[in-house]
mmCIF file of C-alpha atoms in Angstrom:
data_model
loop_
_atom_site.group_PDB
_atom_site.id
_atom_site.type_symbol
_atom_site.label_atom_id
_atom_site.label_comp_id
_atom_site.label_asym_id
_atom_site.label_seq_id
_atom_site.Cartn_x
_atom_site.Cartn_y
_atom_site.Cartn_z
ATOM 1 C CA UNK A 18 78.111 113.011 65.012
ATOM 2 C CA UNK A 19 78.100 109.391 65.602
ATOM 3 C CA UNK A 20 80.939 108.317 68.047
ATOM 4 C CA UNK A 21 79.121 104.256 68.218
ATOM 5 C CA UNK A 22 75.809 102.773 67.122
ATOM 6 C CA UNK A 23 74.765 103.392 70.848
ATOM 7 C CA UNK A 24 76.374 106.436 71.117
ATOM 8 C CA UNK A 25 75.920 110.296 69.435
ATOM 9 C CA UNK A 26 76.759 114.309 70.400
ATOM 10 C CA UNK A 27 74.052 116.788 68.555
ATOM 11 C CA UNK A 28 75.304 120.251 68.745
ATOM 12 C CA UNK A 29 73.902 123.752 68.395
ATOM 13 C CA UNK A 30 76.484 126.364 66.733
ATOM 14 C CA UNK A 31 77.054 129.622 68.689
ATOM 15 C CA UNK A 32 74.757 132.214 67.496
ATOM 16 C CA UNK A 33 72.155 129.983 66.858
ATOM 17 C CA UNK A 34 71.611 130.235 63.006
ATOM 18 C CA UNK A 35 70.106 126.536 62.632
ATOM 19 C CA UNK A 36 66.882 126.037 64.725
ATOM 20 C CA UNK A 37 66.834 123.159 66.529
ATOM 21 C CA UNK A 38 64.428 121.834 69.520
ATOM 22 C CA UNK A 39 64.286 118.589 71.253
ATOM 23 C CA UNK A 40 61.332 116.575 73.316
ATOM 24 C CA UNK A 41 61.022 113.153 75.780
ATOM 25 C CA UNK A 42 58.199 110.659 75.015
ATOM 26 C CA UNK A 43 58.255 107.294 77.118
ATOM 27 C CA UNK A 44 62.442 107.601 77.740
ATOM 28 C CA UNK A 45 63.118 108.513 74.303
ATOM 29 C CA UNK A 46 64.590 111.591 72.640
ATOM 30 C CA UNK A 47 63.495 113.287 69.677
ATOM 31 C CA UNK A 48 65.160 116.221 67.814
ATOM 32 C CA UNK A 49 63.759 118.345 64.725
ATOM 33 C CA UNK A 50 64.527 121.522 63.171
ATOM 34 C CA UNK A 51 60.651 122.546 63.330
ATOM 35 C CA UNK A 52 57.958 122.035 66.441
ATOM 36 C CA UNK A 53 55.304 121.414 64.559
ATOM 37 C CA UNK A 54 57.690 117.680 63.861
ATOM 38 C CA UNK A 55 58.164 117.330 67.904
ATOM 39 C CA UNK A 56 54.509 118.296 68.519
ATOM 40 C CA UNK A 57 52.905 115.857 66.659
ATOM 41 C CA UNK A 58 54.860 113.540 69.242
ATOM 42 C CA UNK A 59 55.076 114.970 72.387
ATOM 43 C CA UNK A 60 54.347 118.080 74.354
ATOM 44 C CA UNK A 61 57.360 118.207 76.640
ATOM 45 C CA UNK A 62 59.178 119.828 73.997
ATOM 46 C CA UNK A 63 62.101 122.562 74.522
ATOM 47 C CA UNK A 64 64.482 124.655 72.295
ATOM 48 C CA UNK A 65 67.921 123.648 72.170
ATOM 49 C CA UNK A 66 70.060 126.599 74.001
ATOM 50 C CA UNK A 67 72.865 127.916 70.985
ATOM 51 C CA UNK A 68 76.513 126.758 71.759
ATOM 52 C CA UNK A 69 75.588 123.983 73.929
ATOM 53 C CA UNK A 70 75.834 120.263 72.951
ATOM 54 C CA UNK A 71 73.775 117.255 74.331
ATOM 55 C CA UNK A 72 74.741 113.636 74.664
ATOM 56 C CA UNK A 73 72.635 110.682 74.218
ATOM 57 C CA UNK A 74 70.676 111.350 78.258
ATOM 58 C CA UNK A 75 69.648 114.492 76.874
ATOM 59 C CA UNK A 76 72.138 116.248 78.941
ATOM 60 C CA UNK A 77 72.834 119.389 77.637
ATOM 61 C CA UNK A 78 76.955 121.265 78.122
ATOM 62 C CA UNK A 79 77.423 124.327 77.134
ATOM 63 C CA UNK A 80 80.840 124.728 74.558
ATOM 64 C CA UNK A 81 80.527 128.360 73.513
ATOM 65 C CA UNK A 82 79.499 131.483 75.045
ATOM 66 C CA UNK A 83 79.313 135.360 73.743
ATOM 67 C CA UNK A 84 82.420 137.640 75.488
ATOM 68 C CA UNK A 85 80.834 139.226 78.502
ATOM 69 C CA UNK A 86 84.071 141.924 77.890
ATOM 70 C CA UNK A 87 84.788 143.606 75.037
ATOM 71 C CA UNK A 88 88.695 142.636 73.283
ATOM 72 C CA UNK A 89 91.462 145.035 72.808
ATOM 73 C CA UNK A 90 89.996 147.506 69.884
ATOM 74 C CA UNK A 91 92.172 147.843 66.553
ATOM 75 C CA UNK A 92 94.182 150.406 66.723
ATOM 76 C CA UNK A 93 94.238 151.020 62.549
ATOM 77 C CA UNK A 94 92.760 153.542 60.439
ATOM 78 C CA UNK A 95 89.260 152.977 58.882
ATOM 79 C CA UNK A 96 90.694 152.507 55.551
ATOM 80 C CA UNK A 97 93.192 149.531 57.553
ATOM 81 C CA UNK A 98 89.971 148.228 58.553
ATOM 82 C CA UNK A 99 87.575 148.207 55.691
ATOM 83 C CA UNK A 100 89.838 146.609 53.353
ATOM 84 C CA UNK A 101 90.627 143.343 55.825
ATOM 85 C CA UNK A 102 87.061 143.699 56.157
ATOM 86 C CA UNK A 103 86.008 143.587 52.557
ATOM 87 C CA UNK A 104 88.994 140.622 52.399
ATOM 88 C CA UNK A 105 87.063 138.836 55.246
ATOM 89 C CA UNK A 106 84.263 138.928 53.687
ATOM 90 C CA UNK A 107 84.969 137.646 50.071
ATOM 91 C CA UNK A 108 86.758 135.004 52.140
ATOM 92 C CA UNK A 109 83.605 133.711 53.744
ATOM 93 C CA UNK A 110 81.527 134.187 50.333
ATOM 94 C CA UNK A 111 83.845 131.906 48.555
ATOM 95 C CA UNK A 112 84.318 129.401 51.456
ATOM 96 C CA UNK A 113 80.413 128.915 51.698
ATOM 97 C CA UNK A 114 79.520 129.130 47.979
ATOM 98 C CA UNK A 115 80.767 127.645 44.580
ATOM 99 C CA UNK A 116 77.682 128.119 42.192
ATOM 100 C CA UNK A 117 77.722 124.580 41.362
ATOM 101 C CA UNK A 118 73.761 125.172 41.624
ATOM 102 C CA UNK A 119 71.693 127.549 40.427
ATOM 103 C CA UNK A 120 72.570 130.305 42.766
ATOM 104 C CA UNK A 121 71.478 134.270 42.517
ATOM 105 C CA UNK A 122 71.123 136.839 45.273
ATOM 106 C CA UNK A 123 68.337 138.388 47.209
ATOM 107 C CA UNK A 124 69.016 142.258 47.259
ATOM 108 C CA UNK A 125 66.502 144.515 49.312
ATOM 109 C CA UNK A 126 68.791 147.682 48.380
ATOM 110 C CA UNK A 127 70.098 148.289 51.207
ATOM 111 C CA UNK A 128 74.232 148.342 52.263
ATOM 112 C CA UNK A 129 73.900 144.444 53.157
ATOM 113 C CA UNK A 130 72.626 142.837 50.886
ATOM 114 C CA UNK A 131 74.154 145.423 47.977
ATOM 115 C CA UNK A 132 77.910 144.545 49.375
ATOM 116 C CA UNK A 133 77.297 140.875 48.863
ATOM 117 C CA UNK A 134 75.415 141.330 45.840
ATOM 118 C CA UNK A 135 78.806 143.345 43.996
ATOM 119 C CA UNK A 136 81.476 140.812 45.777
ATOM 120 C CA UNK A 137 78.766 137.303 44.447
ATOM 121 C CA UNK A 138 78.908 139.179 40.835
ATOM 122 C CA UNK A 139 82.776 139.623 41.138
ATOM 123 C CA UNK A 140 83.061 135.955 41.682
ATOM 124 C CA UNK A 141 80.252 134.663 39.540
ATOM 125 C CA UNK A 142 82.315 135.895 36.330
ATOM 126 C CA UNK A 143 85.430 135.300 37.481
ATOM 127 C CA UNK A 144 84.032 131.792 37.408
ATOM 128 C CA UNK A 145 81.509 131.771 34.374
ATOM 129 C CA UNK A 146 82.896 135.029 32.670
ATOM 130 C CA UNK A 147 81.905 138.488 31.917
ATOM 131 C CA UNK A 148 79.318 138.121 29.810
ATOM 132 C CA UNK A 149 77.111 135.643 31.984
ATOM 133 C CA UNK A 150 74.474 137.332 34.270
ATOM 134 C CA UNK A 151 73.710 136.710 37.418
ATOM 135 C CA UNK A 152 70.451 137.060 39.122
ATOM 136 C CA UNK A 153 69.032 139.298 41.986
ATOM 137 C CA UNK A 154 65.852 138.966 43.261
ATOM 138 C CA UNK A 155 63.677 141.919 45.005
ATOM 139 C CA UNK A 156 60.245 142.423 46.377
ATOM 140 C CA UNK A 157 58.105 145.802 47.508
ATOM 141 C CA UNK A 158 55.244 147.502 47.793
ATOM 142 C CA UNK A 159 54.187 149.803 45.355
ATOM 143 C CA UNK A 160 57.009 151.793 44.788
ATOM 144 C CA UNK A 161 58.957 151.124 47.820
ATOM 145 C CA UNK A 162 62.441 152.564 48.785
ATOM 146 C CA UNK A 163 63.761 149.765 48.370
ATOM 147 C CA UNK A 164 62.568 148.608 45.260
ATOM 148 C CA UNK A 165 63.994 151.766 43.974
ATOM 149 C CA UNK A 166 67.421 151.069 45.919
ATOM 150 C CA UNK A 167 67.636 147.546 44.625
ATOM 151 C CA UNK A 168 67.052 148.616 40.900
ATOM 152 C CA UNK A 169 69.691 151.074 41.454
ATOM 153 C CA UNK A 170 72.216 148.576 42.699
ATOM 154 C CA UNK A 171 71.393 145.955 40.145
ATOM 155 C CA UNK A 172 71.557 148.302 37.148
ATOM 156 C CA UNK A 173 75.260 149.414 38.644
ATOM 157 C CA UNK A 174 76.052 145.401 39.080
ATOM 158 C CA UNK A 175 74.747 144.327 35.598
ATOM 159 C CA UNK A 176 72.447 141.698 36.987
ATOM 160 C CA UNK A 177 69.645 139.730 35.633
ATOM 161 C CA UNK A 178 66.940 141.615 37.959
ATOM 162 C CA UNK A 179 63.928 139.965 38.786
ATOM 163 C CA UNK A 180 61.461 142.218 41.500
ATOM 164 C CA UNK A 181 57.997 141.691 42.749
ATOM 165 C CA UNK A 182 55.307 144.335 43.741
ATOM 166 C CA UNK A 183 52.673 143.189 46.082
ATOM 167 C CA UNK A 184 49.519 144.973 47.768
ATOM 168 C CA UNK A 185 48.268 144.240 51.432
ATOM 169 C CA UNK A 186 45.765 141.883 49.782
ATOM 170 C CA UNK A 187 48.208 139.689 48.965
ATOM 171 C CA UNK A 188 50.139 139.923 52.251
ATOM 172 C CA UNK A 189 47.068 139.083 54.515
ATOM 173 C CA UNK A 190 46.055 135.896 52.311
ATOM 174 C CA UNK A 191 49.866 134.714 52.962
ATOM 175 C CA UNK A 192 50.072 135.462 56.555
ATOM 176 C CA UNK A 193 48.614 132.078 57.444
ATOM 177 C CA UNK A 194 51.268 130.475 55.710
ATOM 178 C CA UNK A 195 53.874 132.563 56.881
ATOM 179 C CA UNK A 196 53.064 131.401 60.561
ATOM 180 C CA UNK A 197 52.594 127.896 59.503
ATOM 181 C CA UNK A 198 56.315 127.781 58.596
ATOM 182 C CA UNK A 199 57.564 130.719 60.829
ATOM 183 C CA UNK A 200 56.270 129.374 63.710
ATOM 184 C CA UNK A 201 56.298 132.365 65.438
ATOM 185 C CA UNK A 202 53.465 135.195 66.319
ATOM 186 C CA UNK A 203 56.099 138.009 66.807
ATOM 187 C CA UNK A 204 54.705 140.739 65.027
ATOM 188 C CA UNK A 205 58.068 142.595 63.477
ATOM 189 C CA UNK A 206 59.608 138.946 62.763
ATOM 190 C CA UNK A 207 56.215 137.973 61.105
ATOM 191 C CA UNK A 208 56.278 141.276 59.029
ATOM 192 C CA UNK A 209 59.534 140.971 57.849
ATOM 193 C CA UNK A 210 59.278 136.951 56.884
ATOM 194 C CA UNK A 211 55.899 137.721 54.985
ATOM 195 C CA UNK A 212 59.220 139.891 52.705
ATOM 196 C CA UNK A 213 61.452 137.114 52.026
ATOM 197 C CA UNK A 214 58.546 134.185 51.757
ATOM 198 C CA UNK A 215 57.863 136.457 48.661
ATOM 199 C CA UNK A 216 61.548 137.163 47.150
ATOM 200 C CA UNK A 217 62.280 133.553 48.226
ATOM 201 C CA UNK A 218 59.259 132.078 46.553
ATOM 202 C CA UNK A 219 59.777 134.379 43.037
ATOM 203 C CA UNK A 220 63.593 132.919 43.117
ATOM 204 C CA UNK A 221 62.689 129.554 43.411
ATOM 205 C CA UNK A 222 60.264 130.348 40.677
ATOM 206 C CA UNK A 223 63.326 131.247 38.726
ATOM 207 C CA UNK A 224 64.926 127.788 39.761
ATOM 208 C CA UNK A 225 67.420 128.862 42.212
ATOM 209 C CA UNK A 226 68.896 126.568 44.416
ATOM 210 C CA UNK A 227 70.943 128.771 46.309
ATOM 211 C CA UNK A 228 70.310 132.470 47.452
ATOM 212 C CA UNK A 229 72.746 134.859 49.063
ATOM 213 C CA UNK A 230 71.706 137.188 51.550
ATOM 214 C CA UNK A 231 73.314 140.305 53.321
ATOM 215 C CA UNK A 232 72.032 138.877 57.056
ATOM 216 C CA UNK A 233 73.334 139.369 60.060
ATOM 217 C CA UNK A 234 75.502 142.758 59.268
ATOM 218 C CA UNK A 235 73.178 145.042 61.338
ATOM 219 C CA UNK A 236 73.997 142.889 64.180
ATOM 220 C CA UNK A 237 77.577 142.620 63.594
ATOM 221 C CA UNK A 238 77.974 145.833 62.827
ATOM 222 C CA UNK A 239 75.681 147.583 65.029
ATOM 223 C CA UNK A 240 73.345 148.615 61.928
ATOM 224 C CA UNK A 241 70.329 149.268 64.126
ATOM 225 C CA UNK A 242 68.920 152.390 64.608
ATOM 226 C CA UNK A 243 68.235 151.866 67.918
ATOM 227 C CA UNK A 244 71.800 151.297 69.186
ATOM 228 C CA UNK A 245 72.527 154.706 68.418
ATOM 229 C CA UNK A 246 70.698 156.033 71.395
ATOM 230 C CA UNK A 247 72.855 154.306 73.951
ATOM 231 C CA UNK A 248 76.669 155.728 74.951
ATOM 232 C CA UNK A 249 79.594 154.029 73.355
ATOM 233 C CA UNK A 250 80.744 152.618 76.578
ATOM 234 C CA UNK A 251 77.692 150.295 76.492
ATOM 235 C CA UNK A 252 77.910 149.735 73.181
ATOM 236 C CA UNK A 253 79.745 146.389 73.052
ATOM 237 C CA UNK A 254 76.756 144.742 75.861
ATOM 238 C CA UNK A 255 73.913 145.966 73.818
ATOM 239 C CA UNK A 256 75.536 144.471 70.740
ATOM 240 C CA UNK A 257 76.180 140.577 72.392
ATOM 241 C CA UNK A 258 72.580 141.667 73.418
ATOM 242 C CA UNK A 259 71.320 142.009 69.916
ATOM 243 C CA UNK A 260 73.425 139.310 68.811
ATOM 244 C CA UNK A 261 71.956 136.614 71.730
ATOM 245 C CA UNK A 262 68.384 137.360 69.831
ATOM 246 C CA UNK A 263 69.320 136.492 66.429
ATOM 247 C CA UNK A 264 68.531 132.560 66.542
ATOM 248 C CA UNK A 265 64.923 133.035 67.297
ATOM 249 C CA UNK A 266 64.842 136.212 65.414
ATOM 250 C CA UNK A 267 66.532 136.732 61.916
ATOM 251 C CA UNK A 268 68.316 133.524 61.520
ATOM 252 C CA UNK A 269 65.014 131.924 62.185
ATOM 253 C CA UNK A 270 62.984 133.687 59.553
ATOM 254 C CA UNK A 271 66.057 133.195 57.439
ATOM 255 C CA UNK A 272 66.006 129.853 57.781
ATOM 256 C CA UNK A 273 62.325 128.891 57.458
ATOM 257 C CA UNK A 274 61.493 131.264 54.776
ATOM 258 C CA UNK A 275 64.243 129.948 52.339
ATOM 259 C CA UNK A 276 63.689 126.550 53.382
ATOM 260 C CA UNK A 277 60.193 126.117 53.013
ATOM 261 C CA UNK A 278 60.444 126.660 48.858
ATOM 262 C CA UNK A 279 63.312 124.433 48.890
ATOM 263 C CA UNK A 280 66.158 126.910 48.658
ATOM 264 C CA UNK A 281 69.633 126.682 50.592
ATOM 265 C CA UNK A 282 70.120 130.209 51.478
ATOM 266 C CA UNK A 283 73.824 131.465 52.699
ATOM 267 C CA UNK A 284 74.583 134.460 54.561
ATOM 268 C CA UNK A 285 78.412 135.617 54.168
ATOM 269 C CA UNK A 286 78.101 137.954 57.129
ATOM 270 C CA UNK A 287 77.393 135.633 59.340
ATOM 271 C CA UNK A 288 80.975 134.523 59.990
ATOM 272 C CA UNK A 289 83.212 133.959 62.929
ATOM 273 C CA UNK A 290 85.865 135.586 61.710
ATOM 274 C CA UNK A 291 84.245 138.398 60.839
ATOM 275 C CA UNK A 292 82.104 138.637 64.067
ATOM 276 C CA UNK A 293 85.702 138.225 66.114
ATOM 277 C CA UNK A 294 87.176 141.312 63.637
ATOM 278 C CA UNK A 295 84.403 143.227 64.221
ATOM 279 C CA UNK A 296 83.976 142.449 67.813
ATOM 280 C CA UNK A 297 87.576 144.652 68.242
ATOM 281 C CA UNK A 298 86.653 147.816 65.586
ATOM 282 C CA UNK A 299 86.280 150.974 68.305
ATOM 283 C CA UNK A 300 82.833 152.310 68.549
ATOM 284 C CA UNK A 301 83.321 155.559 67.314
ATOM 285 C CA UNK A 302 83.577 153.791 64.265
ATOM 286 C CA UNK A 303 80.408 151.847 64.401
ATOM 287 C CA UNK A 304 78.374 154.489 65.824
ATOM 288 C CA UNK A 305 78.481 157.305 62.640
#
């Protein structure tokens, strides 16, 4: 944001779900969403810390920070809860997306993904009408759980369905390309970008513009497996745990595997609202 021609404040958001990074050369300052821009320049390169802003010295201040204490927890009935939650939700959909572009959904099957899937549908005819389809996009191997889930959920939605099978073959030849854009070596983020490279690539094939995805829910929501082996008392610090890894985790993969075939990709559950909402919902609740 440019205060003077002199003068300028770049900012990170919060939970990180832009990468940025930043490098000195000879007094200078250089920002970029991707190293591979900054290393071409310089090597005294560093990632920009989320929630913290920067002025024109490269000093960096930090405006945001995750709760180190949980808040007062709702004290409503699940049913209370779900349906401000489903209202949050369509909220943030609508807010972020107007499918003024080519816009369809990428649906692995699961609860995520299926949730925006139904409420994108919902407002995609109440826009267009009933009788337009809208598109989902899924990819497996072989015959894949979620294949199977994601058929299920677009047969019940009415969508124009669009999946892709792939063999290991085709996922070694692709690695190198995944870690060209990914920039990253970590095996589980690397296994689960070589995914949406695929979907992302077979919906821009389709000429999207736009994809919705069900991101960020696990973490919000404390969708992990493994946060079900903790007590609920430590719940709340394993969750702003799992939520300080999500800009160099999923919201990195998310962002460089849509980007990289052109696509704007928007994640409803990624919100603040809903992240302050669901910051508050007891852990008996999360924890099933």
């Amino acid at each position: 944001m440019y205060k003077r021609q002199d003068d300028f404040l770049t900012a990170r958001d919060l939970l990180g779900i832009k990468p940025l990074f930043y490098g000195f050369k000879n007094g200078t300052l250089y920002l970029a969403s991707e190293l591979k821009s900054l290393t071409e320049v310089t090597s005294d390169v560093y990632e920009f810390p989320p929630g913290h802003m920067m002025d024109k010295n490269g000093r960096l201040t930090p405006f945001a920070a995750l709760p180190k204490d949980p808040p007062a927890p709702w004290k409503k009935t699940a049913e209370e809860m779900a349906e401000e939650i489903r209202s949050i939700v369509e909220q943030s959909l609508k807010g972020k997306v107007d499918f003024s572009l080519p816009t369809g959904s990428l649906l692995s099957g699961g609860l995520d993904s299926s949730v925006v899937t139904a409420l994108a549908c919902r407002a995609f005819r109440d826009r267009f009408g009933p009788d337009e389809p809208f598109s989902t996009f899924a990819v497996g191997v072989g015959g894949s759980e979620d294949i199977l889930m994601a058929r299920k959920v677009a047969a019940h939605c009415g969508t124009e369905h669009h999946e892709l099978i792939v063999d290991l073959d085709q996922i070694l030849e692709l690695l190198p390309e995944v870690i060209y854009y990914l920039e990253s070596f970590d095996p589980s983020l690397v296994r689960s970008a070589v995914s949406n490279f695929f979907v992302s690539r077979l919906a821009r094939k389709h000429g999207l513009e736009v994809v919705l995805t069900g991101e960020g829910g696990d973490e919000i929501f404390c969708g992990y497996a493994y946060l079900k082996a903790f007590p609920q008392e430590e719940l709340f610090r394993r969750q702003m745990e799992c939520i300080g890894y999500l800009h160099n985790n999923a919201s990195l993969r998310l962002d460089r595997m849509n980007l990289c075939h052109g696509l704007r990709v928007v994640a409803p559950l990624i919100s603040g609202k809903l992240l302050d909402y669901a910051m508050r919902i007891p852990p008996e609740y999360k924890l099933r």
